[in-house]
Short mmCIF file of C-alpha atoms in Angstrom, two decimals:
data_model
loop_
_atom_site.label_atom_id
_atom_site.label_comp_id
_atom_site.label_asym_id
_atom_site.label_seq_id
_atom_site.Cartn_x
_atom_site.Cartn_y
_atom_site.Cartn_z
CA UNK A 1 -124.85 -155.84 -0.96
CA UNK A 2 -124.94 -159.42 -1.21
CA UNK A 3 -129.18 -159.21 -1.58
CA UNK A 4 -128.30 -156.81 -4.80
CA UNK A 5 -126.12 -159.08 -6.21
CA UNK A 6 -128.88 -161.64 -5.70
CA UNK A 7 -131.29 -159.99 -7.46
CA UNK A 8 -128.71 -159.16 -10.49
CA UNK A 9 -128.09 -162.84 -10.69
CA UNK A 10 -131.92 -163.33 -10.75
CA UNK A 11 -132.41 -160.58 -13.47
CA UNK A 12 -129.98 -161.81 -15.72
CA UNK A 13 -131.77 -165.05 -16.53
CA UNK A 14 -135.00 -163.61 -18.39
CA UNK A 15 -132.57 -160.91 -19.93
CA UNK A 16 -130.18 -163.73 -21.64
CA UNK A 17 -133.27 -165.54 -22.71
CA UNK A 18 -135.07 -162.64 -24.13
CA UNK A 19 -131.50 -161.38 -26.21
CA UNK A 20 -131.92 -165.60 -27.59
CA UNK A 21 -134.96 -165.81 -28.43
CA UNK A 22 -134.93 -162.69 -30.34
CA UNK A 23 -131.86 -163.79 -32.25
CA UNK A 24 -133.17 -167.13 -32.73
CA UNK A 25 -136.62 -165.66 -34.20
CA UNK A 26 -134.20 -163.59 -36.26
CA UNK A 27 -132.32 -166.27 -37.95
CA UNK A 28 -135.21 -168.40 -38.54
CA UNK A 29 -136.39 -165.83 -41.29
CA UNK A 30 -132.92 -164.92 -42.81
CA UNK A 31 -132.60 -166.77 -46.21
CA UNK A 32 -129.45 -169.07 -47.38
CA UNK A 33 -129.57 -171.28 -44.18
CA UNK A 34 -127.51 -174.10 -43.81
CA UNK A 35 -129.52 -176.58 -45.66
CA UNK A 36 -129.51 -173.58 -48.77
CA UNK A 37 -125.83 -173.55 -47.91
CA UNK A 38 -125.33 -177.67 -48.80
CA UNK A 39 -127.73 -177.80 -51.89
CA UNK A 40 -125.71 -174.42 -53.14
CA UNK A 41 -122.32 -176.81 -53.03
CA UNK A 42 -124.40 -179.51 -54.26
CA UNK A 43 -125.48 -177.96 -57.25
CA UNK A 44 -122.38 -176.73 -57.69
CA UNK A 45 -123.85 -173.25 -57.36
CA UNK A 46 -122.28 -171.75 -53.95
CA UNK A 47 -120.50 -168.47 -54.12
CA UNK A 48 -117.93 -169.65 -51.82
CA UNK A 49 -115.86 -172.51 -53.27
CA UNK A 50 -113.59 -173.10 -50.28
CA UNK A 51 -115.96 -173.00 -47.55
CA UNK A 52 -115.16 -175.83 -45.08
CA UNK A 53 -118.30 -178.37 -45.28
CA UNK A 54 -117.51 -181.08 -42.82
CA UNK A 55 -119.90 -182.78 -39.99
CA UNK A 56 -123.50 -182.24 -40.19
CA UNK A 57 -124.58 -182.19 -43.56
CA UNK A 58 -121.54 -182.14 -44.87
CA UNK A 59 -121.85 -186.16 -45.55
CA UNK A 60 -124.75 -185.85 -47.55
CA UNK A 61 -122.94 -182.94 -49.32
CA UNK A 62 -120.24 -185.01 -50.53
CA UNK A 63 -122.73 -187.10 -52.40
CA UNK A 64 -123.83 -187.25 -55.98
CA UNK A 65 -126.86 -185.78 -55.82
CA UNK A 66 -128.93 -186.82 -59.06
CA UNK A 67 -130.73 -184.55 -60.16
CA UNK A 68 -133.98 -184.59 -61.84
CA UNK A 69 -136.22 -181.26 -63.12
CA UNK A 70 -139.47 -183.41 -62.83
CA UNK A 71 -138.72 -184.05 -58.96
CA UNK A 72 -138.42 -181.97 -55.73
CA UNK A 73 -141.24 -179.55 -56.81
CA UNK A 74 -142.51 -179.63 -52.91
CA UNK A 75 -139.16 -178.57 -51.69
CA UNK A 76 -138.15 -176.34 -54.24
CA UNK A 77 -140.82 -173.65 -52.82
CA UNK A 78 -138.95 -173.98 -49.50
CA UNK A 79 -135.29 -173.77 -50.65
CA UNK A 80 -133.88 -172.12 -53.38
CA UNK A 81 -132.11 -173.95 -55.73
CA UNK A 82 -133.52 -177.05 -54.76
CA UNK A 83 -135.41 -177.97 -57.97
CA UNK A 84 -134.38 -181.52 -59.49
CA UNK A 85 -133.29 -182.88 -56.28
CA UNK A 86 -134.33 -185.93 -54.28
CA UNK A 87 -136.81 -184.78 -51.45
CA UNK A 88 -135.37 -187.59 -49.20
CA UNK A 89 -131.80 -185.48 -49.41
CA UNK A 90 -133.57 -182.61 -48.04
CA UNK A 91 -135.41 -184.95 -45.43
CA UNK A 92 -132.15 -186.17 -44.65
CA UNK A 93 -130.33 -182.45 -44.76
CA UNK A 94 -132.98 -181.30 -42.66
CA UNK A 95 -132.58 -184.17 -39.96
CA UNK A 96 -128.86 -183.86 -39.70
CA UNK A 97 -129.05 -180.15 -38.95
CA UNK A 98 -131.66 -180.72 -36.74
CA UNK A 99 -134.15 -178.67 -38.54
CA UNK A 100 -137.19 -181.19 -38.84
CA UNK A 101 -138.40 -179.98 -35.55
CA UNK A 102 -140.54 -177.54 -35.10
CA UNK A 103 -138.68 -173.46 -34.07
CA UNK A 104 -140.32 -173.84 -30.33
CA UNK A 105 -139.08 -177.32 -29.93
CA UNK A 106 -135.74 -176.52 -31.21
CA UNK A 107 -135.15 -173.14 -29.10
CA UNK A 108 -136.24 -175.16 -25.62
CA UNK A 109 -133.70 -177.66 -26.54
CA UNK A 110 -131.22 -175.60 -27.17
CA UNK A 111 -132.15 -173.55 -24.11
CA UNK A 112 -131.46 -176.81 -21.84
CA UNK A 113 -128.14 -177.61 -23.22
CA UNK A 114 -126.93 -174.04 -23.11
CA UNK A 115 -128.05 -174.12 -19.82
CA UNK A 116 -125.28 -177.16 -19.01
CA UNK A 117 -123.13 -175.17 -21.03
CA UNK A 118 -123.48 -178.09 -24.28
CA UNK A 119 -123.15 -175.84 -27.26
CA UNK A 120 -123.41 -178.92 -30.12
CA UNK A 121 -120.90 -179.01 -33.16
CA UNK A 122 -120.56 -176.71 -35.52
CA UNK A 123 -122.34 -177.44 -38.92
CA UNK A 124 -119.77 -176.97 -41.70
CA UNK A 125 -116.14 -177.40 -39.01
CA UNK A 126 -115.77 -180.79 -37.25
CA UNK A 127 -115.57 -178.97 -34.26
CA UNK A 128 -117.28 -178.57 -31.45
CA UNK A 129 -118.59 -174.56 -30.49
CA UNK A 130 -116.71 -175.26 -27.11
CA UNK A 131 -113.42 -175.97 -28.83
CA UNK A 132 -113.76 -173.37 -31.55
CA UNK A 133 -114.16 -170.59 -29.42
CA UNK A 134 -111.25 -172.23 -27.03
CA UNK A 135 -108.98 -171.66 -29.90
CA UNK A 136 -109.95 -168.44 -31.13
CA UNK A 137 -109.94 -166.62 -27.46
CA UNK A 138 -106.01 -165.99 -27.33
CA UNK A 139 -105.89 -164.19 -30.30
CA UNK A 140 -109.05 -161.70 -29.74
CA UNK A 141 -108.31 -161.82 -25.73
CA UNK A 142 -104.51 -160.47 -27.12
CA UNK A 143 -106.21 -157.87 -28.91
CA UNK A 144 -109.09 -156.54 -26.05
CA UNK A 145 -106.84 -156.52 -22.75
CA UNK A 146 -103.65 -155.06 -24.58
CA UNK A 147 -106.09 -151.90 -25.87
CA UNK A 148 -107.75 -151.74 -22.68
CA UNK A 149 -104.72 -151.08 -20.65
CA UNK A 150 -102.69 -148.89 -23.48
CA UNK A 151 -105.73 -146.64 -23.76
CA UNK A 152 -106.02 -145.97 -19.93
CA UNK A 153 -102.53 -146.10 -19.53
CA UNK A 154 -102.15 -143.23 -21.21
CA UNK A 155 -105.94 -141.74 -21.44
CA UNK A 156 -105.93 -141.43 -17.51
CA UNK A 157 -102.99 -139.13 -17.28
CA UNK A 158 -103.34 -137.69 -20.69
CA UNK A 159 -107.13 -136.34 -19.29
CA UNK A 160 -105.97 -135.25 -15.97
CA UNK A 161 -103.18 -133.04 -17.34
CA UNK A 162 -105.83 -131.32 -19.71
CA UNK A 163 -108.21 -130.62 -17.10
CA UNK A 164 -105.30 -129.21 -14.62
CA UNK A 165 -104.18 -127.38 -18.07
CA UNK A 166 -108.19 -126.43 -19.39
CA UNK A 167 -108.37 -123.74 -21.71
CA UNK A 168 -104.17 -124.03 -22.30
CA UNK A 169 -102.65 -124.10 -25.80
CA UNK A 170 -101.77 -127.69 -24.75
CA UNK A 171 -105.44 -128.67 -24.04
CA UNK A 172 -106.41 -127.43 -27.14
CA UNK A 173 -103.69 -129.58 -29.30
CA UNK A 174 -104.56 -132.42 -27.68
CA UNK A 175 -108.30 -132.25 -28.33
CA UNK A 176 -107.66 -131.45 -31.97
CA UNK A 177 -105.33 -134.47 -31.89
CA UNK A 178 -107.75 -136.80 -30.39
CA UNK A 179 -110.70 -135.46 -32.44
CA UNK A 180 -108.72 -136.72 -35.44
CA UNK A 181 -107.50 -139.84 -34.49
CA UNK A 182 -111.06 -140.66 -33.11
CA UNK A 183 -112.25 -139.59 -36.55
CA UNK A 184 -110.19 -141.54 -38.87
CA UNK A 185 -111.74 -145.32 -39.12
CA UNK A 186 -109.77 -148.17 -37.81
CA UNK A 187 -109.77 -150.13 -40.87
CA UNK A 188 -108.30 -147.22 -42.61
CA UNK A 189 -105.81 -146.35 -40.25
CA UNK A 190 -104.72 -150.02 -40.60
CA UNK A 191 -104.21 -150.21 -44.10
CA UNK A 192 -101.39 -147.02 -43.71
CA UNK A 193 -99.70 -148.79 -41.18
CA UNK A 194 -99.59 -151.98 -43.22
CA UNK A 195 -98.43 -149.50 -46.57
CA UNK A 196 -95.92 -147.51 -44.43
CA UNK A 197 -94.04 -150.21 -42.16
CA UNK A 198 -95.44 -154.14 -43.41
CA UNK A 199 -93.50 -153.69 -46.53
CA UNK A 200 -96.48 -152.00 -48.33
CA UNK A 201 -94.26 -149.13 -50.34
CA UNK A 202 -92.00 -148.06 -47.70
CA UNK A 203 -90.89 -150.00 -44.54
CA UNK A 204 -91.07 -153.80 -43.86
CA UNK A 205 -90.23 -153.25 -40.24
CA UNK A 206 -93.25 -155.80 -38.98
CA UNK A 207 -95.19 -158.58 -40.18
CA UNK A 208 -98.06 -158.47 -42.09
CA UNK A 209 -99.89 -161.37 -40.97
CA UNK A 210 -100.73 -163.73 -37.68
CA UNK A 211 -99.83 -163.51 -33.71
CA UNK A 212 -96.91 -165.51 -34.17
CA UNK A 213 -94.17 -166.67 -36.68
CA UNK A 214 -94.36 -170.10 -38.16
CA UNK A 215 -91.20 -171.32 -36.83
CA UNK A 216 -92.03 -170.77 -33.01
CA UNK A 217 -91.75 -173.59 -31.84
CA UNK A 218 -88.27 -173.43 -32.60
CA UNK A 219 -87.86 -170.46 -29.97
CA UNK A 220 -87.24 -169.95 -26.71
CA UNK A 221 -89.35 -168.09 -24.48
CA UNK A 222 -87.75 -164.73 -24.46
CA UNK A 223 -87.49 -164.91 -28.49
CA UNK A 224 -91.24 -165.81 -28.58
CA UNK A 225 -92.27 -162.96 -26.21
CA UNK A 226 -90.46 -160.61 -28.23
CA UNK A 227 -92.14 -162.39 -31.87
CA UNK A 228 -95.43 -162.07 -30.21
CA UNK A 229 -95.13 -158.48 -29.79
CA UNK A 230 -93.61 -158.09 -32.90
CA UNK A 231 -96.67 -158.96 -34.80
CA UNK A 232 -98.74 -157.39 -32.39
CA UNK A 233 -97.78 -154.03 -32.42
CA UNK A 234 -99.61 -153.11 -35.57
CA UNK A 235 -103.04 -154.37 -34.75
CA UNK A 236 -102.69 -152.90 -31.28
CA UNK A 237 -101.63 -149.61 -32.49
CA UNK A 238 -104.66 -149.45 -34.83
CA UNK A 239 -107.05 -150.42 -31.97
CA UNK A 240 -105.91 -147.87 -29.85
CA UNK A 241 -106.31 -144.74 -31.89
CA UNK A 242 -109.90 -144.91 -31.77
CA UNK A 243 -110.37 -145.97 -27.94
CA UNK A 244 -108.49 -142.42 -26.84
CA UNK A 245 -111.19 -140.02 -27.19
CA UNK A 246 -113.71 -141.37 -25.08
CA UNK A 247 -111.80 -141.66 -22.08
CA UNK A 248 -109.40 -138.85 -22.31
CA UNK A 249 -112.59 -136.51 -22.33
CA UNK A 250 -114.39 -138.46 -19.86
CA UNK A 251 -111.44 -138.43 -17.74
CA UNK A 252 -110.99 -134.42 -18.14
CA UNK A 253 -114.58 -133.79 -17.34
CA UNK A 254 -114.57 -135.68 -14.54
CA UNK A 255 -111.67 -134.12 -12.99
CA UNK A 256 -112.44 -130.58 -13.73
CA UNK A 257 -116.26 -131.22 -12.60
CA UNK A 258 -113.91 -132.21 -8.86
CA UNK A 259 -111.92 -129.46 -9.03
CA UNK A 260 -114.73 -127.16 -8.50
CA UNK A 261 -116.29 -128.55 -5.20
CA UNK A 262 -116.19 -127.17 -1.99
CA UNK A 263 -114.24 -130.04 -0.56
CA UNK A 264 -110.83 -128.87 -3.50
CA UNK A 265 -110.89 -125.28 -2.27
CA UNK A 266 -111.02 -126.16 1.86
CA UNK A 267 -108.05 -128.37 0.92
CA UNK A 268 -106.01 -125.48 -0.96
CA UNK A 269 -107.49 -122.95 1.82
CA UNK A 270 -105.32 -125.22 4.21
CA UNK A 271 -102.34 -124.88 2.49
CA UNK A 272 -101.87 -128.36 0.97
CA UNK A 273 -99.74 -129.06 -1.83
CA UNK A 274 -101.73 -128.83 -5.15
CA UNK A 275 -100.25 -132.38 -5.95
CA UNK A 276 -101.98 -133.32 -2.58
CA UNK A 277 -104.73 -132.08 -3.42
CA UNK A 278 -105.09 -133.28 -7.03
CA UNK A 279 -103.87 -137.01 -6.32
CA UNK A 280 -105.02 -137.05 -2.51
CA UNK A 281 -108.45 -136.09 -3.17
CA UNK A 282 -109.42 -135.36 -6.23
CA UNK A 283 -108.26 -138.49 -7.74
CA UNK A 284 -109.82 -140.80 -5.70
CA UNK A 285 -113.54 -139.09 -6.62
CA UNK A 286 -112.88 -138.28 -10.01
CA UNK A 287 -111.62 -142.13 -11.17
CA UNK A 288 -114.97 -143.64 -10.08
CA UNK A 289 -116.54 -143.55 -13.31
CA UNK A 290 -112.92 -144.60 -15.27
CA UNK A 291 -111.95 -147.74 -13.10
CA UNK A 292 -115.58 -148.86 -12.84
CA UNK A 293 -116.25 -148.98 -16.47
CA UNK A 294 -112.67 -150.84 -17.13
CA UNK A 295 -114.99 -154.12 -17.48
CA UNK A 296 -117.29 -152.64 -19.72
CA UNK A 297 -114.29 -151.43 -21.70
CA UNK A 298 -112.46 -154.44 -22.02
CA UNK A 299 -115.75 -156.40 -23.32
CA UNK A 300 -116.56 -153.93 -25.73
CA UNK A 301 -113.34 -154.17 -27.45
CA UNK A 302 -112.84 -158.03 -27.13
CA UNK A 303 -116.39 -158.87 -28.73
CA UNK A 304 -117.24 -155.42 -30.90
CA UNK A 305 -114.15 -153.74 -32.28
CA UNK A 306 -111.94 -156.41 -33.57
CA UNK A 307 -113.33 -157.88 -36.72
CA UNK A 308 -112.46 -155.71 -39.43
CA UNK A 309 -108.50 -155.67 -37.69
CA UNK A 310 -108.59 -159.46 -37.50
CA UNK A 311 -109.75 -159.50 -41.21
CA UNK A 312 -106.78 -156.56 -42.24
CA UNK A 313 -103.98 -158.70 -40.30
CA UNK A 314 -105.13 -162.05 -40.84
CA UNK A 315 -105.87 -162.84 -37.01
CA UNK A 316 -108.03 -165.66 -36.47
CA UNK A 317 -109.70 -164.51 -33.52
CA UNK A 318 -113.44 -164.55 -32.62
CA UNK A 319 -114.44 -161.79 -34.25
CA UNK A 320 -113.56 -163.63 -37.64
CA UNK A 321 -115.14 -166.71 -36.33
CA UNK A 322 -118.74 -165.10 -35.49
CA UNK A 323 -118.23 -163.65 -38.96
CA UNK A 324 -117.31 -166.63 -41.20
CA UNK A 325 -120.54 -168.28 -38.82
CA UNK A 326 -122.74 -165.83 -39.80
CA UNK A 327 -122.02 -165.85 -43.37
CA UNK A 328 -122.11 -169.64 -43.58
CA UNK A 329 -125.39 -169.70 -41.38
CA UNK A 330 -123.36 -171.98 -38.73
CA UNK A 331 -126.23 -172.02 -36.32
CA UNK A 332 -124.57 -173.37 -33.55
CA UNK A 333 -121.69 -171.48 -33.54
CA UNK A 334 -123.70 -168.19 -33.89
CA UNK A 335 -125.92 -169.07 -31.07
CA UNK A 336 -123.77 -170.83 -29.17
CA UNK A 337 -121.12 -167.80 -28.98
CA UNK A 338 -123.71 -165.04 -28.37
CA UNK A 339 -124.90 -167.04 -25.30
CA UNK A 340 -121.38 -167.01 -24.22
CA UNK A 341 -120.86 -163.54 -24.75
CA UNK A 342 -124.08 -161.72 -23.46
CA UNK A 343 -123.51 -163.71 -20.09
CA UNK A 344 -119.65 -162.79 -20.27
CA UNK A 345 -121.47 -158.83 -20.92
CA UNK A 346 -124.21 -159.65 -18.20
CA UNK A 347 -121.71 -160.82 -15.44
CA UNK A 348 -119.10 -157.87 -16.63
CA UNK A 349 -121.79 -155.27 -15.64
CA UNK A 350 -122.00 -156.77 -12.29
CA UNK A 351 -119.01 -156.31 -11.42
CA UNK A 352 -118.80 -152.73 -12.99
CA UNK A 353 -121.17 -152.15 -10.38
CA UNK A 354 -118.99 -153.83 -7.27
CA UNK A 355 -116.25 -151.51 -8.75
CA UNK A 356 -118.06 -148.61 -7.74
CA UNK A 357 -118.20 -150.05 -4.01
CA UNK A 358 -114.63 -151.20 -4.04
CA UNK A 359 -113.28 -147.49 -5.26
CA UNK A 360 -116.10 -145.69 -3.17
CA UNK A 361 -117.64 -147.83 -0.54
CA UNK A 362 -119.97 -144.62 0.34
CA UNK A 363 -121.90 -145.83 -2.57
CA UNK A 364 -124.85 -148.20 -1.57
CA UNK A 365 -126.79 -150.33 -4.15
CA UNK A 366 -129.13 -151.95 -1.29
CA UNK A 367 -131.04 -149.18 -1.67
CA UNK A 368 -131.62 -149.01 -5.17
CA UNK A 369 -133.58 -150.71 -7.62
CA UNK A 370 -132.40 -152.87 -10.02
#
């Protein structure tokens, strides 16, 4: 085993820097980068008046630029919008945001420094990546591991009851029930909840906005548990709708594929209990698949399925971080975050895989290839 996990450590290196060089090729082409982004606020042209410019460029943004049709024509061909200006403010711009280098030069030195795990400062925050994402994680971590464990807390025994009850009238309400949930969209779902009990047209029952109340500090633990959940309870309930399908089915399919083996009917041919059976065998077989792909779960919902709710209940979480980044062509933070979270992703399937030992040590990856 440990030679496997060897060689999964070894693969993951050329994966994470193929998934950043790809990305970083990417942005390189994508117009409105950051230097775009501080001539559009110079010029008093930017589409976003209350974007944060601080650090970085944002100096040279908070100067007078004086600006002059005759000049700039060399630079105005490279950046829109930068007619008129001086060409040292690009020169300068350009410096600052570290974009006077050439890509190649730029991408090994990032490379390095994510390697030491040195992310830089973000462009238009005066922040550094590190401490961004440090302040961000509670909210989307709040969001990921309390799905992950209300969907399998009640996928898991939702699925096995189907697949003891296949065929029932109670198999087939559920799977019309799921089928719908799974096939209304999140964001939708989210915007009844907030109109039906966030004081929308009906109830005002919960809040409409952040983890916590402003005045927590004033509480005492037990009061702030309870406020926590209190505001929680909406965006939860709208992640979970959609994260039911999947593993209810998955669950039922894997029982009832159990069920039919040999192995079931030699146990029930000895005159065990069928609760024996189920739970004492069956179980054990069937989960391998569920509990193994809990890490792979978890991720998928902390990084991919969180924006949009974090938008909907004002959370300011990661997934609103990576999207205000993107939009504002914060480099650093974009890069710097996707770096965290494809090794997070890479490391997560590794030990997906020692899950499958640790439920079913039968299972040998020495043998296989990775």
């Amino acid at each position: 085993m440990l030679a496997y996990i060897v060689r999964r450590l070894l693969l993951m290196l050329p994966t994470l820097f193929g998934i950043m060089l790809v990305n970083f090729a990417v942005l390189q082409f994508m117009p409105g980068g950051p230097v775009e982004q501080v001539i559009a606020q110079i010029t008093g042209t930017a589409v976003d008046a209350t974007a944060r410019v601080s650090g970085g460029g944002g100096e040279l943004a908070g100067q007078q630029a004086q600006l002059d049709p005759s000049r700039g024509s060399e630079v105005a061909s490279k950046y829109r919008g930068a007619r008129g200006l001086d060409p040292k403010l690009i020169a300068d711009l350009e410096r600052q945001f570290g974009l006077d280098k050439p890509a190649g030069e730029r991408f090994f030195t990032m490379m390095v420094n994510y390697l030491a795990f040195d992310f830089g400062q973000s462009f238009f925050r005066d922040r550094s990546v590190v401490g961004l994402v440090i302040d961000k994680l509670p909210v989307s971590i709040s969001l990921g591991l309390w799905t992950t464990l209300i969907v399998y807390l009640v996928s898991i025994p939702l699925g096995i009851a189907k697949a003891v009850r296949d065929g029932s009238r109670f198999d087939l309400w559920t799977s019309t029930a799921i089928v719908v949930g799974y096939a209304i969209p999140g964001f939708l779902f989210a915007v009844l909840l907030i109109v039906l009990f966030a004081g929308g047209s009906f109830f005002s029952i919960f809040p409409l906005r952040g983890i916590i109340s402003d005045n927590w500090r004033e509480l005492s633990w037990g009061a702030l548990v309870l406020d926590y959940f209190w505001h929680m309870t909406l965006p939860i309930l709208t992640m979970v709708l959609g994260g039911f399908a999947t593993l209810t089915i998955l669950t039922k399919n894997s029982f009832l594929e159990e069920i039919g083996k040999h192995y079931v009917m030699t146990a029930r041919a000895k005159g065990l209990s069928e609760a024996r059976v189920l739970y004492g065998h069956v179980f054990r077989n069937a989960m391998l698949i569920v509990i193994a792909g809990f890490p792979a779960a978890f991720i998928g919902v902390l990084f991919t399925g969180s924006l949009l709710i974090e938008v909907i209940f004002s959370l300011d979480g990661l997934g609103l971080l990576g999207f205000e980044a993107a939009l504002n062509r914060d480099y650093p933070v974009v890069l710097g975050t996707l770096y965290v979270f494809t090794l997070i992703g890479l490391v997560m399937g590794l030990i997906g895989d020692l899950m499958y030992v640790a439920v079913d040590p039968r299972i040998d990856f020495e043998s296989r290839e990775v």
